[in-house]
């Protein structure tokens, strides 16, 4: 017996989003589930190959794989926004290169990446002086600092865990990230503190960090999620997700 059924618009009645996640990332999907728990929002994930060692070469190599990863997102979905979940690779490849690769498969989708989203968040706060926390080795951190400063900002304080293995980055304790935020923010007066890397666990500590330092905390995951929602036309204010989600 064949049973009768009807179809509707699907899950994404407000927006349909895609997220390309690094093979080595163990954090962003869990944090996005928390940040994007919004009625009528559909969020689909794809993965992209990535070596555990974070170097300019391994980051750049992902550019060739972006179209194939984008093509693994549901072909029947009409995506409003697709995000690429790697801050350092977005810096090395460049936001334009990321967008071109994804839009070669999904030409109608807007594209967001963490570094552009961080800069957009700084614009939203009118943050000109930045304290900067990263997990990266010096070479990768230097390129990100240059891109942020080229956007018209000054990095007045900096600290890094100097860890090149993404598998270890995913396991840095949240309390150590919180301590790092406080220590770097105390180095100099700043408008905001940026915590780079989608594999660092920040979503659960952002409120506490902001209360302690009295400044906005802009992490890669917070900025990317906020920017993807903004590009999709969703402006709902959310409590418990930091100052950025109150704008």
CSV table of C-alpha atoms in Angstrom, one decimal:
chain,number,residue,atom,x,y,z
A,1,UNK,CA,0.0,0.0,0.0
A,2,UNK,CA,1.4,3.4,-1.0
A,3,UNK,CA,0.7,6.0,1.7
A,4,UNK,CA,-0.4,9.5,0.7
A,5,UNK,CA,1.7,12.5,1.5
A,6,UNK,CA,2.2,16.2,0.8
A,7,UNK,CA,5.3,18.4,0.6
A,8,UNK,CA,6.1,21.8,2.0
A,9,UNK,CA,8.9,24.3,1.8
A,10,UNK,CA,11.3,22.2,3.9
A,11,UNK,CA,13.2,23.2,7.0
A,12,UNK,CA,14.6,26.5,5.8
A,13,UNK,CA,11.5,28.7,5.8
A,14,UNK,CA,13.5,31.7,6.9
A,15,UNK,CA,16.9,30.9,5.5
A,16,UNK,CA,19.0,28.0,4.2
A,17,UNK,CA,22.7,28.1,5.1
A,18,UNK,CA,25.7,25.9,4.3
A,19,UNK,CA,28.9,25.5,6.1
A,20,UNK,CA,32.1,24.0,4.8
A,21,UNK,CA,34.0,22.5,7.8
A,22,UNK,CA,37.7,21.5,7.9
A,23,UNK,CA,38.4,17.7,8.2
A,24,UNK,CA,40.4,18.5,11.3
A,25,UNK,CA,37.8,20.9,13.0
A,26,UNK,CA,36.1,19.4,16.0
A,27,UNK,CA,34.5,22.5,17.4
A,28,UNK,CA,32.6,24.7,14.8
A,29,UNK,CA,29.7,22.4,14.3
A,30,UNK,CA,28.9,22.1,18.0
A,31,UNK,CA,29.2,25.9,18.4
A,32,UNK,CA,27.1,26.7,15.4
A,33,UNK,CA,24.4,24.3,16.6
A,34,UNK,CA,24.3,26.6,19.7
A,35,UNK,CA,24.6,29.9,17.9
A,36,UNK,CA,22.1,29.1,15.1
A,37,UNK,CA,19.3,27.5,17.0
A,38,UNK,CA,16.7,29.6,15.3
A,39,UNK,CA,13.2,28.5,14.1
A,40,UNK,CA,13.0,28.3,10.3
A,41,UNK,CA,16.7,28.2,9.8
A,42,UNK,CA,18.3,25.2,8.0
A,43,UNK,CA,22.0,24.6,8.3
A,44,UNK,CA,23.8,22.0,6.3
A,45,UNK,CA,27.5,20.9,6.6
A,46,UNK,CA,30.1,19.7,4.2
A,47,UNK,CA,33.7,18.7,5.0
A,48,UNK,CA,36.9,19.7,3.2
A,49,UNK,CA,40.3,17.8,3.3
A,50,UNK,CA,42.9,19.4,5.6
A,51,UNK,CA,46.2,18.2,7.0
A,52,UNK,CA,46.6,18.4,10.8
A,53,UNK,CA,49.6,20.7,10.5
A,54,UNK,CA,48.5,24.3,9.9
A,55,UNK,CA,51.0,26.0,7.5
A,56,UNK,CA,50.6,28.4,4.7
A,57,UNK,CA,51.0,25.5,2.2
A,58,UNK,CA,48.4,23.2,3.8
A,59,UNK,CA,46.0,26.2,4.0
A,60,UNK,CA,46.5,27.3,0.4
A,61,UNK,CA,45.9,23.7,-0.8
A,62,UNK,CA,42.3,23.9,0.2
A,63,UNK,CA,41.4,26.3,-2.5
A,64,UNK,CA,41.4,23.6,-5.1
A,65,UNK,CA,39.1,21.4,-2.9
A,66,UNK,CA,36.5,24.1,-2.2
A,67,UNK,CA,34.3,23.5,-5.2
A,68,UNK,CA,34.1,19.8,-4.6
A,69,UNK,CA,33.2,20.3,-0.9
A,70,UNK,CA,30.6,22.9,-1.9
A,71,UNK,CA,29.1,20.4,-4.3
A,72,UNK,CA,28.5,17.9,-1.5
A,73,UNK,CA,25.9,20.3,0.1
A,74,UNK,CA,22.3,19.2,-0.8
A,75,UNK,CA,21.8,19.9,-4.5
A,76,UNK,CA,18.1,20.5,-4.0
A,77,UNK,CA,18.6,23.3,-1.5
A,78,UNK,CA,18.5,27.0,-2.6
A,79,UNK,CA,21.3,28.4,-0.3
A,80,UNK,CA,21.1,31.9,0.9
A,81,UNK,CA,24.6,31.9,2.4
A,82,UNK,CA,27.5,29.5,2.5
A,83,UNK,CA,30.3,29.9,5.0
A,84,UNK,CA,33.8,28.6,4.9
A,85,UNK,CA,35.0,27.6,8.3
A,86,UNK,CA,38.7,28.4,8.4
A,87,UNK,CA,40.0,31.8,9.5
A,88,UNK,CA,43.7,31.2,8.5
A,89,UNK,CA,42.9,29.7,5.1
A,90,UNK,CA,40.5,32.5,4.3
A,91,UNK,CA,43.5,34.8,5.0
A,92,UNK,CA,45.9,32.8,2.8
A,93,UNK,CA,43.5,32.1,-0.1
A,94,UNK,CA,41.8,35.5,0.3
A,95,UNK,CA,38.1,36.2,0.7
A,96,UNK,CA,37.7,36.8,-3.1
A,97,UNK,CA,39.3,33.4,-3.8
A,98,UNK,CA,37.0,31.7,-1.3
A,99,UNK,CA,33.9,33.3,-2.8
A,100,UNK,CA,34.8,32.5,-6.4
A,101,UNK,CA,35.5,28.8,-5.5
A,102,UNK,CA,32.2,28.4,-3.7
A,103,UNK,CA,30.1,30.4,-6.2
A,104,UNK,CA,31.5,28.3,-9.0
A,105,UNK,CA,29.1,25.6,-7.7
A,106,UNK,CA,26.4,27.8,-6.0
A,107,UNK,CA,26.4,31.0,-8.0
A,108,UNK,CA,23.4,32.5,-6.2
A,109,UNK,CA,24.7,32.0,-2.7
A,110,UNK,CA,26.3,34.8,-0.7
A,111,UNK,CA,29.6,33.7,0.8
A,112,UNK,CA,31.1,34.4,4.2
A,113,UNK,CA,34.4,33.5,5.7
A,114,UNK,CA,35.8,34.1,9.2
A,115,UNK,CA,38.4,36.8,8.5
A,116,UNK,CA,35.9,39.0,6.6
A,117,UNK,CA,33.3,38.3,9.3
A,118,UNK,CA,35.8,39.4,12.0
A,119,UNK,CA,36.4,42.6,10.1
A,120,UNK,CA,32.7,43.2,9.6
A,121,UNK,CA,32.2,42.7,13.4
A,122,UNK,CA,34.9,45.2,14.1
A,123,UNK,CA,33.1,47.6,11.8
A,124,UNK,CA,29.9,47.0,13.7
A,125,UNK,CA,31.6,47.9,17.0
A,126,UNK,CA,33.6,50.7,15.4
A,127,UNK,CA,36.6,48.9,16.9
A,128,UNK,CA,39.9,50.5,15.8
A,129,UNK,CA,42.3,49.1,18.3
A,130,UNK,CA,42.4,45.3,18.7
A,131,UNK,CA,43.8,42.8,21.1
A,132,UNK,CA,44.4,39.6,19.2
A,133,UNK,CA,44.6,36.0,20.5
A,134,UNK,CA,45.5,33.1,18.2
A,135,UNK,CA,46.5,29.4,18.5
A,136,UNK,CA,48.8,29.6,15.4
A,137,UNK,CA,52.5,29.4,14.7
A,138,UNK,CA,54.2,32.7,14.0
A,139,UNK,CA,54.0,32.6,10.2
A,140,UNK,CA,50.2,32.1,10.1
A,141,UNK,CA,49.5,34.7,12.8
A,142,UNK,CA,51.6,37.3,11.0
A,143,UNK,CA,49.5,37.0,7.9
A,144,UNK,CA,46.3,37.4,9.8
A,145,UNK,CA,47.6,40.4,11.8
A,146,UNK,CA,48.6,42.0,8.5
A,147,UNK,CA,45.1,41.6,7.0
A,148,UNK,CA,43.4,43.0,10.0
A,149,UNK,CA,45.7,46.0,10.1
A,150,UNK,CA,45.3,46.5,6.4
A,151,UNK,CA,41.5,46.9,7.1
A,152,UNK,CA,42.3,50.1,9.0
A,153,UNK,CA,42.8,48.8,12.5
A,154,UNK,CA,45.7,48.7,14.9
A,155,UNK,CA,46.7,45.6,16.9
A,156,UNK,CA,47.8,46.9,20.2
A,157,UNK,CA,48.2,43.5,22.0
A,158,UNK,CA,48.9,40.0,20.9
A,159,UNK,CA,49.3,36.5,22.3
A,160,UNK,CA,49.4,33.0,20.7
A,161,UNK,CA,49.4,29.4,21.9
A,162,UNK,CA,51.8,28.8,19.1
A,163,UNK,CA,50.4,25.4,18.3
A,164,UNK,CA,50.7,24.0,14.8
A,165,UNK,CA,48.6,20.8,15.2
A,166,UNK,CA,44.9,21.4,14.7
A,167,UNK,CA,44.1,18.3,16.7
A,168,UNK,CA,45.7,19.8,19.7
A,169,UNK,CA,44.0,23.2,19.2
A,170,UNK,CA,40.6,21.5,19.4
A,171,UNK,CA,41.5,20.3,22.9
A,172,UNK,CA,42.8,23.5,24.5
A,173,UNK,CA,40.8,24.0,27.6
A,174,UNK,CA,38.2,26.7,27.6
A,175,UNK,CA,39.6,28.1,30.9
A,176,UNK,CA,43.0,28.5,29.3
A,177,UNK,CA,41.3,30.4,26.4
A,178,UNK,CA,39.5,32.6,28.9
A,179,UNK,CA,42.8,33.3,30.8
A,180,UNK,CA,44.5,34.1,27.4
A,181,UNK,CA,41.7,36.6,26.6
A,182,UNK,CA,42.2,38.3,30.0
A,183,UNK,CA,46.0,38.4,29.8
A,184,UNK,CA,46.1,39.8,26.2
A,185,UNK,CA,43.4,42.3,26.9
A,186,UNK,CA,45.4,43.6,29.9
A,187,UNK,CA,48.4,44.4,27.7
A,188,UNK,CA,47.0,47.6,26.3
A,189,UNK,CA,43.8,49.6,26.1
A,190,UNK,CA,41.7,48.3,23.2
A,191,UNK,CA,38.2,48.6,21.7
A,192,UNK,CA,37.7,44.8,21.2
A,193,UNK,CA,39.5,41.5,21.5
A,194,UNK,CA,39.6,39.1,18.5
A,195,UNK,CA,40.0,35.3,19.2
A,196,UNK,CA,40.9,33.7,15.9
A,197,UNK,CA,40.4,30.0,14.9
A,198,UNK,CA,37.2,28.1,14.4
A,199,UNK,CA,38.6,25.1,16.3
A,200,UNK,CA,39.0,27.1,19.6
A,201,UNK,CA,36.1,26.6,22.0
A,202,UNK,CA,34.9,30.1,22.7
A,203,UNK,CA,31.1,30.1,22.5
A,204,UNK,CA,30.7,28.9,26.1
A,205,UNK,CA,33.0,31.5,27.6
A,206,UNK,CA,32.3,34.7,25.6
A,207,UNK,CA,29.8,36.2,28.2
A,208,UNK,CA,32.2,35.6,31.1
A,209,UNK,CA,35.1,37.0,29.1
A,210,UNK,CA,33.2,40.2,28.2
A,211,UNK,CA,32.1,40.7,31.8
A,212,UNK,CA,35.7,40.4,33.0
A,213,UNK,CA,37.4,42.6,30.5
A,214,UNK,CA,34.5,45.0,29.7
A,215,UNK,CA,35.0,44.8,26.0
A,216,UNK,CA,33.4,42.9,23.1
A,217,UNK,CA,35.0,39.5,22.3
A,218,UNK,CA,34.9,38.6,18.6
A,219,UNK,CA,35.8,35.0,18.0
A,220,UNK,CA,36.0,33.3,14.6
A,221,UNK,CA,32.9,31.2,15.2
A,222,UNK,CA,30.8,34.0,16.7
A,223,UNK,CA,31.7,36.4,13.9
A,224,UNK,CA,31.1,33.9,11.1
A,225,UNK,CA,27.7,32.8,12.5
A,226,UNK,CA,26.6,36.4,13.1
A,227,UNK,CA,27.7,37.5,9.6
A,228,UNK,CA,26.0,34.5,7.9
A,229,UNK,CA,22.8,35.4,9.7
A,230,UNK,CA,23.2,39.0,8.8
A,231,UNK,CA,23.7,38.2,5.1
A,232,UNK,CA,20.7,36.0,5.2
A,233,UNK,CA,18.6,38.9,6.5
A,234,UNK,CA,18.1,37.5,10.0
A,235,UNK,CA,18.7,40.1,12.7
A,236,UNK,CA,17.1,38.4,15.7
A,237,UNK,CA,19.0,39.5,18.9
A,238,UNK,CA,20.1,36.5,21.0
A,239,UNK,CA,21.1,36.5,24.7
A,240,UNK,CA,23.9,34.4,26.1
A,241,UNK,CA,26.0,34.7,22.9
A,242,UNK,CA,28.0,37.8,23.6
A,243,UNK,CA,27.8,41.4,22.7
A,244,UNK,CA,27.9,40.7,19.0
A,245,UNK,CA,24.6,38.9,19.0
A,246,UNK,CA,23.0,41.9,20.8
A,247,UNK,CA,23.7,44.3,17.9
